[in-house]
PDB file of C-alpha atoms in Angstrom:
ATOM      1  CA  GLY Y   1      20.868  -6.794  10.377  1.00  0.00           C
ATOM      2  CA  ARG Y   2      19.307  -9.583   9.058  1.00  0.00           C
ATOM      3  CA  ALA Y   3      18.509 -10.552   5.745  1.00  0.00           C
ATOM      4  CA  VAL Y   4      14.628 -10.040   5.126  1.00  0.00           C
ATOM      5  CA  SER Y   5      13.158 -11.826   3.272  1.00  0.00           C
ATOM      6  CA  PHE Y   6      11.184 -10.986  -0.423  1.00  0.00           C
ATOM      7  CA  ASP Y   7       7.808 -11.854   1.616  1.00  0.00           C
ATOM      8  CA  GLU Y   8       8.675  -9.439   4.634  1.00  0.00           C
ATOM      9  CA  VAL Y   9       9.684  -6.456   1.682  1.00  0.00           C
ATOM     10  CA  PHE Y  10       6.472  -7.697  -0.366  1.00  0.00           C
ATOM     11  CA  GLU Y  11       4.389  -7.802   3.020  1.00  0.00           C
ATOM     12  CA  GLU Y  12       5.327  -4.163   3.149  1.00  0.00           C
ATOM     13  CA  LEU Y  13       4.755  -3.142   0.261  1.00  0.00           C
ATOM     14  CA  HIS Y  14       1.208  -4.628  -0.363  1.00  0.00           C
ATOM     15  CA  ARG Y  15      -0.220  -4.321   3.280  1.00  0.00           C
ATOM     16  CA  PHE Y  16      -2.128  -0.968   4.200  1.00  0.00           C
ATOM     17  CA  LYS Y  17      -0.350   0.655   6.889  1.00  0.00           C
ATOM     18  CA  ARG Y  18      -2.316   2.787  10.333  1.00  0.00           C
ATOM     19  CA  ASP Y  19      -0.080   4.544  13.385  1.00  0.00           C
ATOM     20  CA  GLY Y  20       2.709   1.964  12.383  1.00  0.00           C
ATOM     21  CA  LYS Y  21       0.500  -0.891  12.076  1.00  0.00           C
ATOM     22  CA  LEU Y  22       0.094  -3.580   9.194  1.00  0.00           C
ATOM     23  CA  GLY Y  23      -3.467  -3.181   7.799  1.00  0.00           C
ATOM     24  CA  ALA Y  24      -6.102  -4.621   4.557  1.00  0.00           C
ATOM     25  CA  TRP Y  25      -4.364  -5.883   1.546  1.00  0.00           C
ATOM     26  CA  VAL Y  26      -4.033  -3.359  -1.227  1.00  0.00           C
ATOM     27  CA  GLU Y  27      -5.507  -5.506  -3.718  1.00  0.00           C
ATOM     28  CA  PRO Y  28      -6.728  -9.463  -4.168  1.00  0.00           C
ATOM     29  CA  ARG Y  29      -4.022 -10.409  -5.751  1.00  0.00           C
ATOM     30  CA  ALA Y  30      -1.195 -10.202  -3.033  1.00  0.00           C
ATOM     31  CA  GLU Y  31      -3.964 -11.666  -0.576  1.00  0.00           C
ATOM     32  CA  ALA Y  32      -3.970 -14.593  -2.524  1.00  0.00           C
ATOM     33  CA  THR Y  33       0.328 -14.260  -3.688  1.00  0.00           C
ATOM     34  CA  HIS Y  34       1.053 -13.793   0.057  1.00  0.00           C
ATOM     35  CA  VAL Y  35      -1.884 -17.207   1.603  1.00  0.00           C
ATOM     36  CA  GLY Y  36      -0.457 -18.440  -1.681  1.00  0.00           C
ATOM     37  CA  PHE Y  37       3.397 -18.261  -0.407  1.00  0.00           C
ATOM     38  CA  LYS Y  38       1.455 -19.558   4.001  1.00  0.00           C
ATOM     39  CA  ARG Y  39       0.758 -22.773   2.335  1.00  0.00           C
ATOM     40  CA  ARG Y  40       3.431 -23.349   0.657  1.00  0.00           C
ATOM     41  CA  VAL Y  41       6.089 -22.596   3.405  1.00  0.00           C
ATOM     42  CA  GLU Y  42       4.018 -25.086   5.459  1.00  0.00           C
ATOM     43  CA  GLU Y  43       4.614 -27.782   3.669  1.00  0.00           C
ATOM     44  CA  TRP Y  44       7.541 -27.228   3.194  1.00  0.00           C
ATOM     45  CA  TYR Y  45       7.773 -27.441   6.815  1.00  0.00           C
ATOM     46  CA  GLN Y  46       5.528 -31.081   7.232  1.00  0.00           C
ATOM     47  CA  SER Y  47       7.892 -32.482   4.685  1.00  0.00           C
ATOM     48  CA  GLN Y  48      10.622 -31.440   7.150  1.00  0.00           C
ATOM     49  CA  PRO Y  49      12.194 -35.080   8.691  1.00  0.00           C
ATOM     50  CA  ALA Y  50      10.555 -35.907  12.026  1.00  0.00           C
ATOM     51  CA  SER Y  51      13.321 -33.174  14.824  1.00  0.00           C
ATOM     52  CA  GLU Y  52      14.358 -33.423  18.298  1.00  0.00           C
ATOM     53  CA  VAL Y  53      10.611 -33.037  20.796  1.00  0.00           C
ATOM     54  CA  GLY Y  54      11.150 -28.936  20.980  1.00  0.00           C
ATOM     55  CA  SER Y  55      13.177 -28.379  18.508  1.00  0.00           C
ATOM     56  CA  SER Y  56      12.121 -27.353  15.278  1.00  0.00           C
ATOM     57  CA  THR Y  57      14.087 -26.827  11.764  1.00  0.00           C
ATOM     58  CA  GLN Y  58      13.995 -23.876   9.704  1.00  0.00           C
ATOM     59  CA  PRO Y  59      13.983 -23.225   6.102  1.00  0.00           C
ATOM     60  CA  THR Y  60      16.750 -20.427   5.347  1.00  0.00           C
ATOM     61  CA  VAL Y  61      15.773 -16.799   4.367  1.00  0.00           C
ATOM     62  CA  GLU Y  62      16.995 -18.086   0.355  1.00  0.00           C
ATOM     63  CA  GLU Y  63      15.346 -21.209   1.283  1.00  0.00           C
ATOM     64  CA  VAL Y  64      12.499 -17.940   2.270  1.00  0.00           C
ATOM     65  CA  ASN Y  65      12.928 -16.948  -1.151  1.00  0.00           C
ATOM     66  CA  SER Y  66      12.494 -19.306  -3.634  1.00  0.00           C
ATOM     67  CA  LEU Y  67       9.196 -20.673  -1.936  1.00  0.00           C
ATOM     68  CA  PHE Y  68       8.185 -16.934  -2.465  1.00  0.00           C
ATOM     69  CA  LEU Y  69       9.457 -16.608  -6.009  1.00  0.00           C
ATOM     70  CA  GLU Y  70       7.955 -19.819  -6.476  1.00  0.00           C
ATOM     71  CA  GLU Y  71       4.087 -18.866  -5.590  1.00  0.00           C
ATOM     72  CA  VAL Y  72       4.840 -15.615  -7.882  1.00  0.00           C
ATOM     73  CA  GLY Y  73       5.687 -18.051 -11.241  1.00  0.00           C
ATOM     74  CA  GLY Y  74       9.334 -16.000 -10.875  1.00  0.00           C
ATOM     75  CA  PRO Y  75      10.676 -13.413 -12.574  1.00  0.00           C
ATOM     76  CA  LYS Y  76       8.707 -12.208 -16.036  1.00  0.00           C
ATOM     77  CA  LYS Y  77      10.370  -9.626 -18.763  1.00  0.00           C
ATOM     78  CA  GLY Y  78      13.507  -8.562 -15.682  1.00  0.00           C
ATOM     79  CA  ARG Y  79      10.792  -7.884 -12.758  1.00  0.00           C
ATOM     80  CA  THR Y  80       8.576  -9.713 -10.167  1.00  0.00           C
ATOM     81  CA  TYR Y  81       5.805  -9.374  -9.052  1.00  0.00           C
ATOM     82  CA  GLY Y  82       5.577  -7.899  -5.937  1.00  0.00           C
ATOM     83  CA  LEU Y  83       8.819  -6.501  -4.575  1.00  0.00           C
ATOM     84  CA  GLY Y  84       9.309  -3.671  -6.694  1.00  0.00           C
ATOM     85  CA  SER Y  85      11.512  -2.226  -9.408  1.00  0.00           C
ATOM     86  CA  GLN Y  86      14.558  -3.340  -6.724  1.00  0.00           C
ATOM     87  CA  TYR Y  87      14.661  -6.757  -7.648  1.00  0.00           C
ATOM     88  CA  SER Y  88      15.927  -8.091 -10.971  1.00  0.00           C
ATOM     89  CA  SER Y  89      15.382 -11.361 -12.007  1.00  0.00           C
ATOM     90  CA  GLY Y  90      19.326 -12.061 -12.126  1.00  0.00           C
ATOM     91  CA  PRO Y  91      20.391 -14.938  -9.667  1.00  0.00           C
ATOM     92  CA  VAL Y  92      18.793 -13.074  -6.306  1.00  0.00           C
ATOM     93  CA  LYS Y  93      20.503 -15.533  -3.412  1.00  0.00           C
ATOM     94  CA  SER Y  94      19.564 -13.622   0.393  1.00  0.00           C
ATOM     95  CA  GLY Y  95      16.789 -11.133   1.032  1.00  0.00           C
ATOM     96  CA  LEU Y  96      19.444  -8.019  -0.016  1.00  0.00           C
ATOM     97  CA  ARG Y  97      19.446  -5.871  -3.288  1.00  0.00           C
ATOM     98  CA  PRO Y  98      21.468  -6.499  -5.397  1.00  0.00           C
ATOM     99  CA  THR Y  99      23.251  -3.023  -7.063  1.00  0.00           C
ATOM    100  CA  PRO Y 100      25.588  -2.289  -9.595  1.00  0.00           C
ATOM    101  CA  CYS Y 101      27.906  -0.452  -6.564  1.00  0.00           C
ATOM    102  CA  SER Y 102      30.612  -1.598  -4.890  1.00  0.00           C
ATOM    103  CA  SER Y 103      30.609  -5.249  -2.788  1.00  0.00           C
ATOM    104  CA  SER Y 104      31.989  -2.880   0.381  1.00  0.00           C
ATOM    105  CA  GLN Y 105      28.846  -1.723   0.837  1.00  0.00           C
ATOM    106  CA  ASP Y 106      27.056  -2.270   5.115  1.00  0.00           C
ATOM    107  CA  PRO Y 107      24.694  -4.870   4.487  1.00  0.00           C
ATOM    108  CA  GLU Y 108      22.968  -3.756   7.789  1.00  0.00           C
ATOM    109  CA  VAL Y 109      23.281  -0.613   5.877  1.00  0.00           C
ATOM    110  CA  VAL Y 110      21.987  -1.350   2.974  1.00  0.00           C
ATOM    111  CA  ASP Y 111      19.020  -3.216   5.066  1.00  0.00           C
ATOM    112  CA  ALA Y 112      18.262  -0.114   6.957  1.00  0.00           C
ATOM    113  CA  LEU Y 113      17.836   2.105   3.820  1.00  0.00           C
ATOM    114  CA  GLN Y 114      15.968  -0.509   1.604  1.00  0.00           C
ATOM    115  CA  ARG Y 115      12.845  -0.710   4.737  1.00  0.00           C
ATOM    116  CA  LYS Y 116      13.081   3.083   4.658  1.00  0.00           C
ATOM    117  CA  VAL Y 117      12.679   3.449   0.562  1.00  0.00           C
ATOM    118  CA  ALA Y 118       9.573   1.390   0.727  1.00  0.00           C
ATOM    119  CA  MET Y 119       8.262   2.489   3.869  1.00  0.00           C
ATOM    120  CA  LEU Y 120       8.306   5.961   1.264  1.00  0.00           C
ATOM    121  CA  GLU Y 121       6.802   4.004  -1.087  1.00  0.00           C
ATOM    122  CA  GLU Y 122       3.713   3.303   0.781  1.00  0.00           C
ATOM    123  CA  GLN Y 123       3.769   6.350   3.099  1.00  0.00           C
ATOM    124  CA  ARG Y 124       3.863   7.881  -0.834  1.00  0.00           C
ATOM    125  CA  ALA Y 125       0.737   5.835  -2.548  1.00  0.00           C
ATOM    126  CA  SER Y 126      -1.036   7.282   0.990  1.00  0.00           C
ATOM    127  CA  ASP Y 127      -0.553   9.961   0.534  1.00  0.00           C
ATOM    128  CA  ARG Y 128      -1.785  10.330  -3.068  1.00  0.00           C
ATOM    129  CA  GLU Y 129      -5.254   8.507  -2.331  1.00  0.00           C
ATOM    130  CA  GLN Y 130      -5.644  10.958   0.908  1.00  0.00           C
ATOM    131  CA  MET Y 131      -4.994  14.092  -1.117  1.00  0.00           C
ATOM    132  CA  ARG Y 132      -7.394  12.282  -4.026  1.00  0.00           C
ATOM    133  CA  LEU Y 133     -10.324  11.412  -1.237  1.00  0.00           C
ATOM    134  CA  LEU Y 134      -9.971  15.529  -0.190  1.00  0.00           C
ATOM    135  CA  GLN Y 135     -10.003  16.733  -4.375  1.00  0.00           C
ATOM    136  CA  GLU Y 136     -13.936  14.655  -4.205  1.00  0.00           C
ATOM    137  CA  GLU Y 137     -14.553  15.908  -0.474  1.00  0.00           C
ATOM    138  CA  ARG Y 138     -13.091  19.524  -1.775  1.00  0.00           C
ATOM    139  CA  ALA Y 139     -15.527  18.814  -4.967  1.00  0.00           C
ATOM    140  CA  SER Y 140     -18.390  18.010  -2.712  1.00  0.00           C
ATOM    141  CA  ASP Y 141     -18.740  20.849  -1.290  1.00  0.00           C
ATOM    142  CA  ARG Y 142     -17.638  23.591  -3.921  1.00  0.00           C
ATOM    143  CA  ALA Y 143     -21.163  22.276  -5.587  1.00  0.00           C
ATOM    144  CA  GLN Y 144     -22.914  22.091  -1.967  1.00  0.00           C
ATOM    145  CA  LEU Y 145     -21.799  25.833  -1.843  1.00  0.00           C
ATOM    146  CA  SER Y 146     -22.956  26.622  -5.096  1.00  0.00           C
ATOM    147  CA  GLN Y 147     -26.332  25.183  -4.202  1.00  0.00           C
ATOM    148  CA  LEU Y 148     -26.358  26.770  -0.697  1.00  0.00           C
ATOM    149  CA  MET Y 149     -25.998  30.648  -2.724  1.00  0.00           C
ATOM    150  CA  ASN Y 150     -28.433  30.215  -5.360  1.00  0.00           C
ATOM    151  CA  LEU Y 151     -30.476  29.456  -2.580  1.00  0.00           C
ATOM    152  CA  VAL Y 152     -29.381  32.195  -0.411  1.00  0.00           C
ATOM    153  CA  LYS Y 153     -30.048  34.328  -4.265  1.00  0.00           C
ATOM    154  CA  ASP Y 154     -33.682  32.791  -4.925  1.00  0.00           C
ATOM    155  CA  LEU Y 155     -34.369  34.364  -0.753  1.00  0.00           C
ATOM    156  CA  ALA Y 156     -33.243  37.901  -1.558  1.00  0.00           C
ATOM    157  CA  SER Y 157     -34.501  36.922  -5.341  1.00  0.00           C
ATOM    158  CA  LYS Y 158     -38.461  36.498  -3.072  1.00  0.00           C
ATOM    159  CA  ARG Y 159     -37.574  38.707   0.208  1.00  0.00           C
ATOM    160  CA  ARG Y 160     -37.041  41.666  -3.129  1.00  0.00           C
ATOM    161  CA  SER Y 161     -40.842  40.901  -4.765  1.00  0.00           C
ATOM    162  CA  ASN Y 162     -42.435  40.563  -1.632  1.00  0.00           C
ATOM    163  CA  ARG Y 163     -41.396  44.687  -0.339  1.00  0.00           C
ATOM    164  CA  GLU Y 164     -42.359  46.211  -3.762  1.00  0.00           C
ATOM    165  CA  SER Y 165     -45.159  44.162  -4.279  1.00  0.00           C
ATOM    166  CA  ASP Y 166     -46.050  45.242  -0.104  1.00  0.00           C
ATOM    167  CA  SER Y 167     -44.904  48.653  -0.956  1.00  0.00           C
ATOM    168  CA  ASP Y 168     -46.976  48.613  -4.467  1.00  0.00           C
ATOM    169  CA  GLU Y 169     -50.429  47.784  -1.831  1.00  0.00           C
ATOM    170  CA  THR Y 170     -49.725  50.766   0.382  1.00  0.00           C
ATOM    171  CA  ASP Y 171     -49.166  53.274  -1.971  1.00  0.00           C
TER     172      ASP Y 171
END
């Protein structure tokens, strides 16, 4: 496996997903942060010396992460905006999550688990939003049902009233 950049984590955490594809940003600040980060990456490319034709210098994961941290202003109160609680304020030099556990863990497994956790957190947020929408829809349906029941009662009452007045006239 490869190291995952902070920007990749950020995108996974801050974009809605539908059918496995990234969609709209969850908030304007997230989109502005990503745009600012991309601008910094472009500036980094432009600052690199010209290389041979057809080859381009690529930033390392550490350089990309450093650009991301510059964009978000670095850690504040032990957290870095947009990366979730798994990224501490300590000097993280790779895209892997620092852990207090044994250093003999397989980085590929840790990386895969981090992606899975990020995906599950996003799914949870999506499920909560869907639940909120369903609850709103349920409340609306109940209000409509109540109105319909009142109309049926009124109609039944008028029909009884009409029958009583018709039977009074025939007597």
